[in-house]
Short mmCIF file of C-alpha atoms and ligand atoms in Angstrom, two decimals:
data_model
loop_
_atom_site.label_atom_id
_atom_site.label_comp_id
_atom_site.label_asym_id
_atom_site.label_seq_id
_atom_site.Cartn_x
_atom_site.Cartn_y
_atom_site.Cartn_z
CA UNK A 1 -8.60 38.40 71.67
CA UNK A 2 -10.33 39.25 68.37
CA UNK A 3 -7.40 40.21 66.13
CA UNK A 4 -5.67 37.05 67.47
CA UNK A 5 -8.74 34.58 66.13
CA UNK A 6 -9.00 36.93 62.88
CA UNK A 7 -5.55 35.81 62.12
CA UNK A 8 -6.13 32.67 62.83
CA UNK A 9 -8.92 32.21 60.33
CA UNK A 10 -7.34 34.17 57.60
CA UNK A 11 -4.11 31.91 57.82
CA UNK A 12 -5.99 28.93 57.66
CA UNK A 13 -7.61 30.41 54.45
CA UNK A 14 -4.42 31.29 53.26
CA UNK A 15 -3.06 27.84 53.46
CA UNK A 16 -5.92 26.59 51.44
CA UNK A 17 -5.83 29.01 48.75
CA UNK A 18 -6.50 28.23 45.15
CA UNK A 19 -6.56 29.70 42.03
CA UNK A 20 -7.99 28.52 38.52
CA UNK A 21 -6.30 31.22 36.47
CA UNK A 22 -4.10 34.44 36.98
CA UNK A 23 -7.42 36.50 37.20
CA UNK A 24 -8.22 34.77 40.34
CA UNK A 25 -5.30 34.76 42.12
CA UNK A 26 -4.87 38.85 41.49
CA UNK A 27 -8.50 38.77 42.95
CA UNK A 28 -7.11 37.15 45.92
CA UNK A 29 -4.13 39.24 46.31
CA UNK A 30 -6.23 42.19 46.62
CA UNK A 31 -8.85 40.80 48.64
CA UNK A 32 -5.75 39.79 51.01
CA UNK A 33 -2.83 42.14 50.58
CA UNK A 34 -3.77 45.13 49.11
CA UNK A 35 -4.70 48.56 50.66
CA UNK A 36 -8.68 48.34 51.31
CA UNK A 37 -7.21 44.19 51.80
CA UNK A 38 -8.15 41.80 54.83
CA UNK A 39 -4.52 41.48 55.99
CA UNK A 40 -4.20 45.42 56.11
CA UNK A 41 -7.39 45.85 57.83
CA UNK A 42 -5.48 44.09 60.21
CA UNK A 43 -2.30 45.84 60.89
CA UNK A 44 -4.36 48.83 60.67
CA UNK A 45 -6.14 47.20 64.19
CA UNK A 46 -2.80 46.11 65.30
CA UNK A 47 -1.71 49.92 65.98
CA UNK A 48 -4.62 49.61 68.41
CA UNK A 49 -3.54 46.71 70.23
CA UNK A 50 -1.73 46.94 74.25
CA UNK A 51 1.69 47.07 74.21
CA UNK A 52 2.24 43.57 76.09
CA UNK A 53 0.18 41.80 73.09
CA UNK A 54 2.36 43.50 70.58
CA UNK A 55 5.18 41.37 70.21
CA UNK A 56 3.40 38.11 70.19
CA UNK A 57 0.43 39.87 67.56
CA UNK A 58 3.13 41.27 65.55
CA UNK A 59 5.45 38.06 64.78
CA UNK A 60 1.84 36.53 63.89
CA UNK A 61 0.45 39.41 61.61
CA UNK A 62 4.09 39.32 60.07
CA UNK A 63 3.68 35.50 59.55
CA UNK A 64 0.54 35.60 58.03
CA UNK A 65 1.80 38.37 55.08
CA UNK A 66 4.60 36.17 54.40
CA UNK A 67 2.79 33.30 54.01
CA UNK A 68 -0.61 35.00 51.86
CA UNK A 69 2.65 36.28 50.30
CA UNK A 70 4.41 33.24 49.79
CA UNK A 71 1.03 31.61 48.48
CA UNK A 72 0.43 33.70 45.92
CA UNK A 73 3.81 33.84 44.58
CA UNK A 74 3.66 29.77 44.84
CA UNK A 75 -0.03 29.73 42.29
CA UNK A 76 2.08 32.30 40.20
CA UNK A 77 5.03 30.15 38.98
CA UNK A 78 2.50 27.22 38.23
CA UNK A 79 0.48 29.61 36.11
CA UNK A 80 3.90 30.73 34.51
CA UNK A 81 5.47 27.73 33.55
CA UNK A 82 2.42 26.32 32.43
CA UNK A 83 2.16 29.43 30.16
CA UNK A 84 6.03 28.95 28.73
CA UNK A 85 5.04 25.41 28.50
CA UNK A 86 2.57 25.91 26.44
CA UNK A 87 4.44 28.84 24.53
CA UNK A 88 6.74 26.19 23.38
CA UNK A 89 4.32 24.37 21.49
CA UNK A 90 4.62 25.05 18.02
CA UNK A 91 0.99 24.24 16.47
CA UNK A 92 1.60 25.47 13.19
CA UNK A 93 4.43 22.27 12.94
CA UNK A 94 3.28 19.96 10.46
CA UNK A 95 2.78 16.20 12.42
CA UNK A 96 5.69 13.46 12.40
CA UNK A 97 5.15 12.05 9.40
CA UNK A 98 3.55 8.50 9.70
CA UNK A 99 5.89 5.92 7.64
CA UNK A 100 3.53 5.12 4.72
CA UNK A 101 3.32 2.32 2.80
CA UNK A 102 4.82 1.60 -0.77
CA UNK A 103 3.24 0.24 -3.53
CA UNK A 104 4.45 -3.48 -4.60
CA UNK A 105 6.65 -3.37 -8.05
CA UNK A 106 4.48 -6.10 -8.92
CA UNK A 107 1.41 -3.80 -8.54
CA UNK A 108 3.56 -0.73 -10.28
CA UNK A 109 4.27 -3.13 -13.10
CA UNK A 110 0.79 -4.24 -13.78
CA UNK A 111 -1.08 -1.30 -13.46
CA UNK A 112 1.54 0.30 -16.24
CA UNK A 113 0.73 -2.79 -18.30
CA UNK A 114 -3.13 -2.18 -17.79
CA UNK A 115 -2.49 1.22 -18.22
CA UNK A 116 -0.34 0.81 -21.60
CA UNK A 117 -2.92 -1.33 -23.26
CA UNK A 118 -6.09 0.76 -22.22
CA UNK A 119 -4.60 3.76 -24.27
CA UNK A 120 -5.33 1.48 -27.51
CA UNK A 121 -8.77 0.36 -26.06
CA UNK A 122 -8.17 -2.37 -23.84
CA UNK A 123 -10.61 -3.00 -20.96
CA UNK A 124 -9.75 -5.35 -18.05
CA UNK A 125 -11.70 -8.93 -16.97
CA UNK A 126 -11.41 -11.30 -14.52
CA UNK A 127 -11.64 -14.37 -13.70
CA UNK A 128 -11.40 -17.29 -11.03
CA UNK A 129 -8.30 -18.46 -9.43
CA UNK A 130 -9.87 -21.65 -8.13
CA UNK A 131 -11.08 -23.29 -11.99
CA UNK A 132 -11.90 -26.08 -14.09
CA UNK A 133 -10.50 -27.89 -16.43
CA UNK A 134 -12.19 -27.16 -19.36
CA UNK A 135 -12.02 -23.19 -18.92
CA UNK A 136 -8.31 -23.80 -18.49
CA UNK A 137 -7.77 -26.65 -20.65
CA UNK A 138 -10.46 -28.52 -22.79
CA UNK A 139 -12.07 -24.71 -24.69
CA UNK A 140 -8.61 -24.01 -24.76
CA UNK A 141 -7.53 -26.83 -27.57
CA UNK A 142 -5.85 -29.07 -24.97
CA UNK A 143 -6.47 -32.54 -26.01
CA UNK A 144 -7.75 -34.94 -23.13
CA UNK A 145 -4.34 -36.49 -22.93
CA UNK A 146 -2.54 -33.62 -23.55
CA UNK A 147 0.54 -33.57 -21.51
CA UNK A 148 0.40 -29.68 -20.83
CA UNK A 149 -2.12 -30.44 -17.55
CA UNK A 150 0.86 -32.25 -16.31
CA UNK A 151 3.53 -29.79 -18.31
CA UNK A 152 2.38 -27.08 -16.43
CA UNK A 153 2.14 -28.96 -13.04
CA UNK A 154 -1.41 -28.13 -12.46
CA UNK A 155 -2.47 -28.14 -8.39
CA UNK A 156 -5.27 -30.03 -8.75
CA UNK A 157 -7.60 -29.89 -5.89
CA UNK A 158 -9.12 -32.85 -3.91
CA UNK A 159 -12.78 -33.04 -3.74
CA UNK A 160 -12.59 -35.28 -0.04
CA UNK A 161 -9.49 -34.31 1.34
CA UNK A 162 -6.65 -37.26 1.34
CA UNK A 163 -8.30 -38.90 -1.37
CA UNK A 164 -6.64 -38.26 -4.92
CA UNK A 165 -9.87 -39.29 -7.28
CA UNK A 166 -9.59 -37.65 -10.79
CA UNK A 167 -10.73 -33.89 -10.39
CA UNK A 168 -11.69 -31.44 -12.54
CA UNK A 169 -10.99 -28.53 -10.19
CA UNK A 170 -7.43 -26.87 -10.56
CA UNK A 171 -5.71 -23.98 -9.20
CA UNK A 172 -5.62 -21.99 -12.86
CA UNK A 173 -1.98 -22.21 -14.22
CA UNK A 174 -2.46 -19.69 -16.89
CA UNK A 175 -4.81 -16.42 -17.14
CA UNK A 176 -5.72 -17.84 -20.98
CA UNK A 177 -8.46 -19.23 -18.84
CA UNK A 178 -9.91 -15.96 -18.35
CA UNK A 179 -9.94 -16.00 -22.81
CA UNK A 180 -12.70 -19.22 -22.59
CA UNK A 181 -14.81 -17.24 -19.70
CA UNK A 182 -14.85 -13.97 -21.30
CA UNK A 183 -15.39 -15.39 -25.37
CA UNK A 184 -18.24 -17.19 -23.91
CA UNK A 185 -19.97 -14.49 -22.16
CA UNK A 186 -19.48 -11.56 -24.22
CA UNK A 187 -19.72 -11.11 -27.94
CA UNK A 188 -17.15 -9.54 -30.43
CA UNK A 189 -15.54 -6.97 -30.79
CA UNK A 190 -13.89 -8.01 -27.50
CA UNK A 191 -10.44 -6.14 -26.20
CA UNK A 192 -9.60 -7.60 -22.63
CA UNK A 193 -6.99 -7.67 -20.55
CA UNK A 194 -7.19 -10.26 -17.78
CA UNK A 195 -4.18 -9.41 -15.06
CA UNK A 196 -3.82 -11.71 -12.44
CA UNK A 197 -2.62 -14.52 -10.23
CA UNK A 198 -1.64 -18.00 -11.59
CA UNK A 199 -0.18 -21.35 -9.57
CA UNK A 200 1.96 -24.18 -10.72
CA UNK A 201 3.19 -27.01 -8.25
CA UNK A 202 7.56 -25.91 -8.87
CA UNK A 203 9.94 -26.15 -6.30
CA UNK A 204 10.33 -22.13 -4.99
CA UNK A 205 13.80 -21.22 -6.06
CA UNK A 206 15.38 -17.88 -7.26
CA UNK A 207 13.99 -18.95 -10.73
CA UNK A 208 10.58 -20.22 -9.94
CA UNK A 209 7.80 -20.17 -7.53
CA UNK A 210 4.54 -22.26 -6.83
CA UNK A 211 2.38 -18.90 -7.79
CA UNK A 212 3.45 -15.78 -10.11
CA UNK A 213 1.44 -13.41 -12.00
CA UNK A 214 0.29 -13.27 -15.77
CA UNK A 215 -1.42 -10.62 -18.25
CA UNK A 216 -3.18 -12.10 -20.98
CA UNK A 217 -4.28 -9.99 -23.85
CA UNK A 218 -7.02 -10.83 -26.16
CA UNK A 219 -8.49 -9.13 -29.47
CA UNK A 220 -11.67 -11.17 -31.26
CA UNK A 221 -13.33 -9.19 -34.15
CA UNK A 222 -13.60 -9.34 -37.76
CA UNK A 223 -10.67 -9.09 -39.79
CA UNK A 224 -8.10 -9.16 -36.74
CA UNK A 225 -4.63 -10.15 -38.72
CA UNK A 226 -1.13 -11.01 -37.20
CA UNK A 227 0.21 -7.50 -38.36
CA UNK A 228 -2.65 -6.34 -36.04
CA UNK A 229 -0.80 -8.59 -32.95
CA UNK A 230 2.81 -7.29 -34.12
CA UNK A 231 1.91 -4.10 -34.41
CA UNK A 232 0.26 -3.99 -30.82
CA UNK A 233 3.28 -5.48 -29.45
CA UNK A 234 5.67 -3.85 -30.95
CA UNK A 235 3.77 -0.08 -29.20
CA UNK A 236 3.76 -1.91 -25.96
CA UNK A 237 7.66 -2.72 -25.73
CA UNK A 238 8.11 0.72 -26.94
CA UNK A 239 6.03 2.46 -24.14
CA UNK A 240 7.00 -0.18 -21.88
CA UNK A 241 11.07 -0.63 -22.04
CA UNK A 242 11.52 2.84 -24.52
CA UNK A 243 11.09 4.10 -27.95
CA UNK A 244 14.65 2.39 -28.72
CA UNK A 245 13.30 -0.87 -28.03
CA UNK A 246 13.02 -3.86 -31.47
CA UNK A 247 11.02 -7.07 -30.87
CA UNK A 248 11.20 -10.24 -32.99
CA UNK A 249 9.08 -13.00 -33.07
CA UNK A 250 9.94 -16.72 -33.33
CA UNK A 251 7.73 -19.22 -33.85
CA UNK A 252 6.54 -21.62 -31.56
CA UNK A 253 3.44 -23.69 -30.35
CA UNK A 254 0.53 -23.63 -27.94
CA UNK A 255 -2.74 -25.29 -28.13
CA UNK A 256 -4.52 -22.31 -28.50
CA UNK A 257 -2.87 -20.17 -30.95
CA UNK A 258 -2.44 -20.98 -34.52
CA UNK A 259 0.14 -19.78 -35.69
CA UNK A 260 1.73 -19.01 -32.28
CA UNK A 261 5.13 -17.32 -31.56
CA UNK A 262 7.56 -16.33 -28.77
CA UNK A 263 8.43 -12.78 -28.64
CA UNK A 264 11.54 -11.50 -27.80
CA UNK A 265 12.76 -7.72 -27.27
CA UNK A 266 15.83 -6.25 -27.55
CA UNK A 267 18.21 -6.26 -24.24
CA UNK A 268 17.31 -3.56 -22.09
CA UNK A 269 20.47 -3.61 -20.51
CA UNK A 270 23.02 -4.09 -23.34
CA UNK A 271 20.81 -2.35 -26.21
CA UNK A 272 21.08 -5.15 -28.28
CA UNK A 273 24.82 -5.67 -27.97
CA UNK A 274 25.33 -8.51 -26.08
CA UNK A 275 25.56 -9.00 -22.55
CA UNK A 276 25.47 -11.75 -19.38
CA UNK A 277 21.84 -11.13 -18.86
CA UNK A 278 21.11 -12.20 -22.00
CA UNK A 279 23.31 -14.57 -22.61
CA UNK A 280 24.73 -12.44 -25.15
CA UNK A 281 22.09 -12.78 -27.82
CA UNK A 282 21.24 -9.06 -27.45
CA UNK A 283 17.25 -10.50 -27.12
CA UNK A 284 15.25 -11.49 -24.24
CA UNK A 285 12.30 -13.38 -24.40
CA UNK A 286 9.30 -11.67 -22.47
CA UNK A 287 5.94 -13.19 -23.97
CA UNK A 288 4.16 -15.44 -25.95
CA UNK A 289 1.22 -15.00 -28.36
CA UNK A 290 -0.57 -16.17 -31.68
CA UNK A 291 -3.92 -15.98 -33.70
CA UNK A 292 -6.71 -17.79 -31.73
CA UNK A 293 -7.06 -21.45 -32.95
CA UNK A 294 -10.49 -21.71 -34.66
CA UNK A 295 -10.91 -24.99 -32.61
CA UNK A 296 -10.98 -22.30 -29.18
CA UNK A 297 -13.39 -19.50 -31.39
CA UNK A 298 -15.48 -22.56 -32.24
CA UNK A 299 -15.86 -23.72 -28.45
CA UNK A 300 -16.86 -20.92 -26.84
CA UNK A 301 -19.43 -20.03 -29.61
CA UNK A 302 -17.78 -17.73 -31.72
CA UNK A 303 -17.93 -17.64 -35.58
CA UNK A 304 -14.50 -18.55 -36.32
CA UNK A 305 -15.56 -18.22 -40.28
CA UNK A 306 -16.70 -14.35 -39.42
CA UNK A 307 -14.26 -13.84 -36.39
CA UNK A 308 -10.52 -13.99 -35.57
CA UNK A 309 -8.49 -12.84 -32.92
CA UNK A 310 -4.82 -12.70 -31.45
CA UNK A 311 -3.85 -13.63 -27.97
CA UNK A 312 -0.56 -12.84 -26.10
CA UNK A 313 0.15 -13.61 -22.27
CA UNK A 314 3.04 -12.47 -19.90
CA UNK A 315 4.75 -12.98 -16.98
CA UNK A 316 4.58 -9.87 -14.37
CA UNK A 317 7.21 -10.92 -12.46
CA UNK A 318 9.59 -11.35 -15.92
CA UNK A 319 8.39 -8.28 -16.98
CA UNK A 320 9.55 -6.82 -13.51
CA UNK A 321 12.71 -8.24 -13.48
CA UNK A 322 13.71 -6.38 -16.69
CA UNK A 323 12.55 -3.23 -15.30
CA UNK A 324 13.70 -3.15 -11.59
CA UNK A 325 16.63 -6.24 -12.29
CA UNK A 326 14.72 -8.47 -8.96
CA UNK A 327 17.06 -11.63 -9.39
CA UNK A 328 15.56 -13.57 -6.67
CA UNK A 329 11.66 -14.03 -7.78
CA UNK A 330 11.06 -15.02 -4.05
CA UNK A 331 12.04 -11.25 -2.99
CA UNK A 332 8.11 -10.80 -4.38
CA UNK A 333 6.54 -12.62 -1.80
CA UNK A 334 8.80 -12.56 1.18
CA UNK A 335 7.27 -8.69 2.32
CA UNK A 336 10.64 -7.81 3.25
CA UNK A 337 10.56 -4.02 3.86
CA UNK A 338 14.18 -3.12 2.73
CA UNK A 339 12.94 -4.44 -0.18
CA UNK A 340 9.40 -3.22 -0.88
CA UNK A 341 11.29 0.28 0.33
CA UNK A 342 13.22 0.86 -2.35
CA UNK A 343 10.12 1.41 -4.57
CA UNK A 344 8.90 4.36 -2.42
CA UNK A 345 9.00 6.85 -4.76
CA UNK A 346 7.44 4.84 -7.77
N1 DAH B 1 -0.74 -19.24 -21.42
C1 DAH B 1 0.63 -19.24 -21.83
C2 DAH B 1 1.52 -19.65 -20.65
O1 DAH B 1 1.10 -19.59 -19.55
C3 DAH B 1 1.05 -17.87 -22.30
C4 DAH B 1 0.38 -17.55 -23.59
C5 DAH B 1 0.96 -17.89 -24.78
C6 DAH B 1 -0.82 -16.86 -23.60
C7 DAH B 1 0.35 -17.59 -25.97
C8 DAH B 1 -1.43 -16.51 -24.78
C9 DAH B 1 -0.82 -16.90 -25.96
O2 DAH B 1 -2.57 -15.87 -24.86
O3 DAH B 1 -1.43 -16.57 -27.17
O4 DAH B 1 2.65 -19.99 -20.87
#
């Protein structure tokens, strides 16, 4: 019974049929189900066959067509839906944007600082945060005694930990420190600006914190006057808080500026007028400043008969306030992301 096994074999080959692509499964449909196919061949032998095998051959040979059918239609919907699956992809669709990072307003602040200054030649230094006390103090004009170490509650650090012996290593609490390092390294003309991060041991409150940020400005060369200092000043809180923007200065005192003044510029908020934030004075104090003491030109080994100079230093985070109004000075340090967010398009 030939055409009985040949059926056989071909629907066991059918069952197992695969395809990698639409190429090879119209390969298979001919080989199987077309004229000159193996299926054909045998119904074309089937006319051949005695009638008493007919009925039995022909429900088989049917069978077998249906199912090579069947098959092939089966591998044809997988290659189709794969192929509108893959229709649907739209490659030329730019990625899900990845949330990105924003830059800190205290970074944003300081960089237009830095930025402001280098247009009139200012170049930036650093210097340590862990110091000593005579780059932060004694160069600086700070008597021994001088109540300032304990005015600006310096973090002193313990040499054997748990035991308070007298130390000369501080966390700085000022970037004027950065003044002593640079003076004694380099020689005039010198035009730095030394950003960066300064500690003082103060409760953390809306108003305060244990660590904020300072930019200290310094300008040694020969003939450097106080209209030079004013003058600088006064371009800064012009490019800084607008061309509408006055500044005063009132004297004051630190060690290492003779004579030394606070600086105060108009309101940003009232435009002089008078207003809650500040205190209805129509000025706000942002910085401090002077000529450099002699004494400070002296100790770092610079001419102070041939040289002077004028120092400032300010507060980032006041300076940021005035800009962005932050009222809670913690906000800076907290990395809250509704926050930091807000200053996404900076
Ligand atoms: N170092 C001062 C402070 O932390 C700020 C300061 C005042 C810096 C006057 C200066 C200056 O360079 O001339 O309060």
């Amino acid at each position: 019974m030939a055409l009985k096994d040949s059926i056989q074999s071909l629907m066991s080959q059918v069952s197992e049929m695969q395809a990698a692509n639409a190429d090879e499964l119209e390969a298979l449909r001919i080989k199987y189900l077309s004229k000159k196919g193996e299926i054909t061949a045998l119904f074309n032998e089937f006319r051949s066959v005695p009638n008493e095998q007919k009925r039995e051959l022909g429900q088989l040979l049917n069978q077998l067509r249906q199912e090579t059918e069947g098959r092939i239609n089966e591998l044809r919907e997988q290659f189709e839906t794969k192929a509108a699956e893959a229709d649907k992809l739209d490659l030329t669709r730019t990625p899900d944007p990845i949330a990105l990072g924003t830059r800190h307003p205290l970074s944003l602040v300081r960089e237009e600082i830095e930025d402001i200054f280098s247009r009139i030649g200012f170049t930036i230094a650093q210097g340590p945060e862990v110091e000593d006390d005579k780059h932060v103090y004694g160069m600086l004009n700070f008597a021994p005694e001088h109540p300032a170490r304990d005015m600006q509650d310096t973090f002193f650090i313990e040499k054997e930990p748990g035991v308070q012996k007298p130390t000369d290593v501080l966390l700085r609490s000022h970037t004027s420190s950065v003044q002593t390092r640079v003076m004694t390294s380099q020689k005039p003309p010198i035009r730095v600006l030394c950003p960066g991060r300064v500690y003082r041991n103060e409760a953390i409150s809306a108003r305060a914190h244990c660590f904020f940020h300072q930019v200290e400005g310094l300008y040694v060369d020969k003939h450097v006057s106080y209209a030079d200092l004013r003058e600088a000043l006064l371009y800064f809180s012009k490019e800084m808080f607008g061309p509408e923007t006055k500044i005063r200065l009132r004297p004051s005192y630190f060690p290492f500026t003779e004579p030394s003044a606070e600086m105060d510029i108009s309101c940003n908020i009232c435009g002089g007028k008078g207003c809650s934030f500040c205190k209805g004075t129509g000025w706000v104090e942002i910085l401090g400043c002077g000529m450099v003491d002699p004494n400070v030109l002296e100790s770092c080994g610079i001419d102070s008969k041939v040289y002077s100079g004028y120092a400032f230093g300010m507060g980032v985070e006041r300076i940021t306030n005035l800009k962005y109004r932050v009222k809670d000075l913690r906000l800076f340090s907290e990395n809250d992301v509704r926050f930091l967010r807000q200053f996404e398009s900076c």
